[in-house]
Steps between C-alpha positions, in 0.01 A plus 500: 500500500392400151389139495494474887147607603514329841801709603338811354174447692688446825701819457202713392281379787778582744529845343126564550526404864795734548317789328192450720709484820694814414199700380325543834150640524552769234716366217674752280430539130837342421415191704157471338662519158754235600224274634303542177800411284574195714140377469509544124819295473375239747185445293698327226682266738168419669362409161794273422472325836126499579302601193300795375269574796772577758683705239196716419434545871846657535421734210174609666703600807741690278220675309351636821835657580529644147157661533591652835829634369366614162832393347474442122847350482402232749175446310703430187698233685181353644344484151808328360510234770126438469546459124784258561292275724184514289705415194651195669158355577367572150271796581629690200245782496578600861871465432479735200313763704770487764783530249338793322477677836871438555591624151305824555729567801834377363686784674434317826745229395875499453631440148570140592144458630362669189671231296318234703167677457543509123603134491190400698274715285645348184438144613146576614427684175587185309277292725217743424579493126626858481819441301575861412488613863713201594769584248508863616548389860775254416683757290496747788610231746790403275608864470493556873685175570774591254543850644513368855756232419346269756544136401185368673276760336664451163458123530130542565456750217683284245327183611159661482574631154553136406180398670315777319622360170365159604159650569510653153577157350862572404672195654852556357501861616373391840776244551755753380380760752505252785847387400623860512359532851673183613835638381477769769658424835224581742418379850126473452244234582476310169187295570266713284758520220543120499124458481465749215771329299336161551169645378671626185661160440157342538349737245794428269412130512822410685295306752767271644732796542221691675443209741871494580501875563190481720643221716820702537299803605305304759820364652629856535196610705640404836341589831160647579315787343498390139156338483375719216816446297501124558139483385585689182781256426265207564231646275752538217617143564142378472467664160832358384422144612162521328669594172728198538201275571607430861149540638558366852790739555297786352202429726719483810679828424173679419335378822798610710502844338126542547519405870772758561325776309176436685676507836664839436187649344632530142158444343587558135808279518302225671255520211783458250627193683149357511465549124817302437366224724175493301694476173694203636173329591367558148824368351454183701149463360635528145786262571258237634277537195794474262621187677163336439509594133871431439441224252170624367620785280553434132652742252399351168308694238130551564488416872365707793136593451401836649384365837820300544706803405344713773548225756865449407590868474309631801483186712243386750590524867328424826214751488487542878871576526500727195193701610650548846817631339297738283311631803825563686646680197187718481544595867860592429384716209281696744787531748736630230239750380458636853878539527518678166724231352364458147782268397421258782129524417569403139718208611217375723249527215726291275530232769123499550453455124738202497313337787161553338626346177600187689159500669331500160373860518648681197237772526613588850862493388419738216327738743815518712718567197267773373547672837877523458634851517775382261767644721836503323758377750791486260526130580516274197418197714184661644391608154547152353328334798193717443511415128488126580190534714326730253568262211381200701178682590435577136554134414253397770237734359561374146677813373798322348600763244543780759691254721743429219547872438594550865759224471650657189527837677654333804769332288587839352515649848741228610713564191502874570615429854808327359612780271804706580668247727853382429477223760409152375442410864223757539346428161460127545394530864209737445322247279372333819228764521359389164488126575131482596400716206689285250337186643156661467578609145591141414179373663298728272707418192488119515128468414549735203766284338862497396524849352370660818731291717801600292405866530451469878833325553679759287329787676647421842837374381548816294421714804839406646698395189617853424847641470613682816639849493872506435786742497505580868832649613775294657464498876811492716324354804348216298836430336675483839239264644524276194879488524472397865255225405738383227780475754285308748389258229866451408592415859208257516631298207829433677379464859481156664429587863121456561489783754673739259269389219194583712644839589579578137150389392348735759724783379400432137131504597539836672675645196232363268230671707691829482549466125131428443410804711730714289372348177142586596604851595668554161225336300331827409806642324520492124236540232216254467521247219208312357479186298373540144134393516405189302141383458407135544377484140837623372681251723293211367586605145867507595480136615398404149786693344762323713330159471436458870201393710419626850390324818431723800445308825299636791349380826123518534284344771765250604572389144766578243337635189654654193410712205681408181547662163564203272516551127359847555189372678444573870376217723461455873545170682459367852811288555569353844484559878730786597638324807596196294669713235698685768601170662624354171688818409675504837588130469653563157709789635627293793579196286680709236712664770597153624567372148733794429748387767632217276585306818182302544648155441233230544238767575523650151243263353244569773547879478462509122206260513321728750588808299371358171181368660419843643589671171276262304202554731544876490543491122180297462311744719634830372628478142371200305137623505605786269611269217754743362844424363611858435734700717334632816478815703425392858369736767510331839318535831667472845430126521705440183776758541865400448396178326757338262247474217734321258477187720131460421480238220303709251748789542816301412694689233216750464571875505319686775518825690381560855349847470358748749186540288387482138543871436833499683628230264390707201646822634840338548501388137494855365783551253759760585624755250780303335692815412542589867539149634854391585546134412700430816553190711643543850627202700574512874635216712521440871751334730476136610311386190732233355387520138413871491811613308479232232124556468555874462775462238283261296213749504728787396630284215144422393403866468833622363586868489171601658592333829713619791617294798546683830740287706548564783144628507401813687162613623510839328569338161209259535256768616605715206463213252153417632393861448578482125330311215658168405566156648647456850628164625601444863675178604510554875361354816192669633258481788126543526408665831160359597425758772656798320488429125643841407823380662525206264839535337767391254854465635774663291868547574444821698199368690128439450274706275161537671171526315419831668818658353353481151209732578663841439618423145241241401563212260510561126642162397309299243603160630662413835636150564574398859670166466567392859304421815126561548447871458185432297319431827246749635343577836120532481348800674141566607301623199640243254821694442853359525856624527839353414808582297371383162162668551676818613692506171173466308320760709785745443480468123673183376321343204585140584697312765630142513542375857474178697240420765711222653875435544668374182841327505774722359579267210133472396450877529810574290402252226139617486578870498776487238263304277225755568727778375600301191136454405419861588786627283371286213178701502261298716279689747600462863219260602575260214876523552461411867255216433738334255802553726319342796379205290856428379656490850419353842143485635593721797553783249118523499545736795582777249204713391459770237323778689318812391500501122675377187832643397558499124871551424 
């Protein structure tokens, strides 16, 4: 009756009545044993339906029978059920005592039951921070499940192995283990497994995906008897919504979870829900304070005296509200200590410290932090959250140097959490957990000047700008799913019936979810690769050698600021309101998209007038203050992403590269060993691009014997060419998938090539030119990371990529790109070749950007 506690309770109660009626005045030992077993089983259903007190009352009845019978086997079962119930309400110490009693009498259980005992002991051991005992229990559970051949037991064992990996901080291994469990056909209640997977997605930084999984899990909890499980889903939803900044939704979910936990007597879980609610309240305090100061922050050199710095970093909230929150958190610390839950106690102390900081009591906050037991939960997000509060407390007490050291260590911890993953999805997503730390680091850097700001920006960008592990084996399941998606996408292109289109879109979405699941599961395969480290000082010297200046834009206190390296000298400037910059950038993108249609008629003048006015205002605000005429390396912020920079007046005809960071630009300029470098040029074309063939033949003619045209073009050939050094040109339609950027694609003659398909082999090409459509677009993710086809190529190893951030007419694209190759073949670096090619053709060619680094032919 798994998952149907109402039916179970009805049947068990009826069984008790029947036992009592049949027993008479002198019940036999067999009937007493049967009554005891029924009570033990009924206790769990009572808990699920009515809470902990009725459940424990049933166990008291059962214990009296055990004492009378002197039956150690029944005592083992009683201990196990008591442990089960205590564990569900968060009384971990009592739960552990019960489980240890069951383990001492394992012979009382069948092999199948022994597997369950070991699974429960493993999970509780992790909760109590006993990893070695947990691993031993899971190993034994897995062995028993395999020997028994029972699908439900094996599902639980495999899934819990995955969950164990999550608790140890190994996200790829965790997702892989859970994926293996899901491959088993097993008729088990999947509510707990769905919740576990959502928790792992949340820790991985895949917050939107976690929300989707949690809503799906809630919908599956039909009927009565799932109060505890629903509350756990709601608590996880509260945490997810808080990460996304959806504070009203977070508060509602936390309050609902807390009410349910309190009603069923799950004290520790109610405390966890209350803590999330307190954090939401504190977030609202900060948000209100930031709104008041939105236009007050400046990021020019020499601003922010010490008192202002503390106020801006720590904030000042409503003292009454903040002190009340601190008092509540202190009460929860006492509750957690009584329950023996040191992890919960530490979480409550951190919340109390945050509240006291907002109340203007840094000394009290410091006292709470000094009381931390420093429990290692294996959770990167928990670790980084504690680092934020500790650093803020140090700032409030004037200890800026130790605060900065904590931030440096935290950035290294975030970087270490990215290593060994072959999934770009996982790597970019996990940056969300470092967002608050990077903002705090910038707050501390701005008053110290341009050099400190440059170091701070580099520190957090470098934490995620690292090469993923490569060389994972081909996976048949992933290949089959991708082929199915290719076929569905093909049908979509030729389908005109709206109903069929909707059905095909739904099918494609389901396949994309399955592919992402498989990608995450495989992401631990292969050896870890690391980017060659480059120091900021070395990168600044490199700018001088290639005759380029740098402008790195960032958002700070509602303003767009930037740190520039112009003529070798670093300077920081406060430039313009961030909201206005974002508005102008969006207007330019919209107007350029309209202008590219070439069918504007009388509207053309108005569109171009609007576009040029926005470009001039943005140019005046962002670039002219630097007074530099040299080529530029531009590092953007989310407000300025996918901007056609060549349309800004001071950028006309000027070489520039949109880089991921200063050191990233330098690293991509490293010269390969010429003796081992094939001087190859590969050209692929796609169907339905009118000028693709003539464009491709012109490019092959430009490069001569070094070039090869693949027509018709196949996916395998392109993937292979991208894996090798050289130049790769693709004249094919492409799509940028906003919701699932790793499914952005280029369409060749045998179907689309998806960004995720390039992960196993990586990209070794020096220069990749994507001449059609808008595959230079990116989708921003929480944590200031982005994904898209062009960025995927760079993240997988390409040195430079040319791609458009807006549609470009086929004739303009062909003219611009053939000219780009002519100039490139003549010896010009890629940024200069593109700048000249764009300046010599139509204005809409400004959509093309040179991304990543310079390619020197």
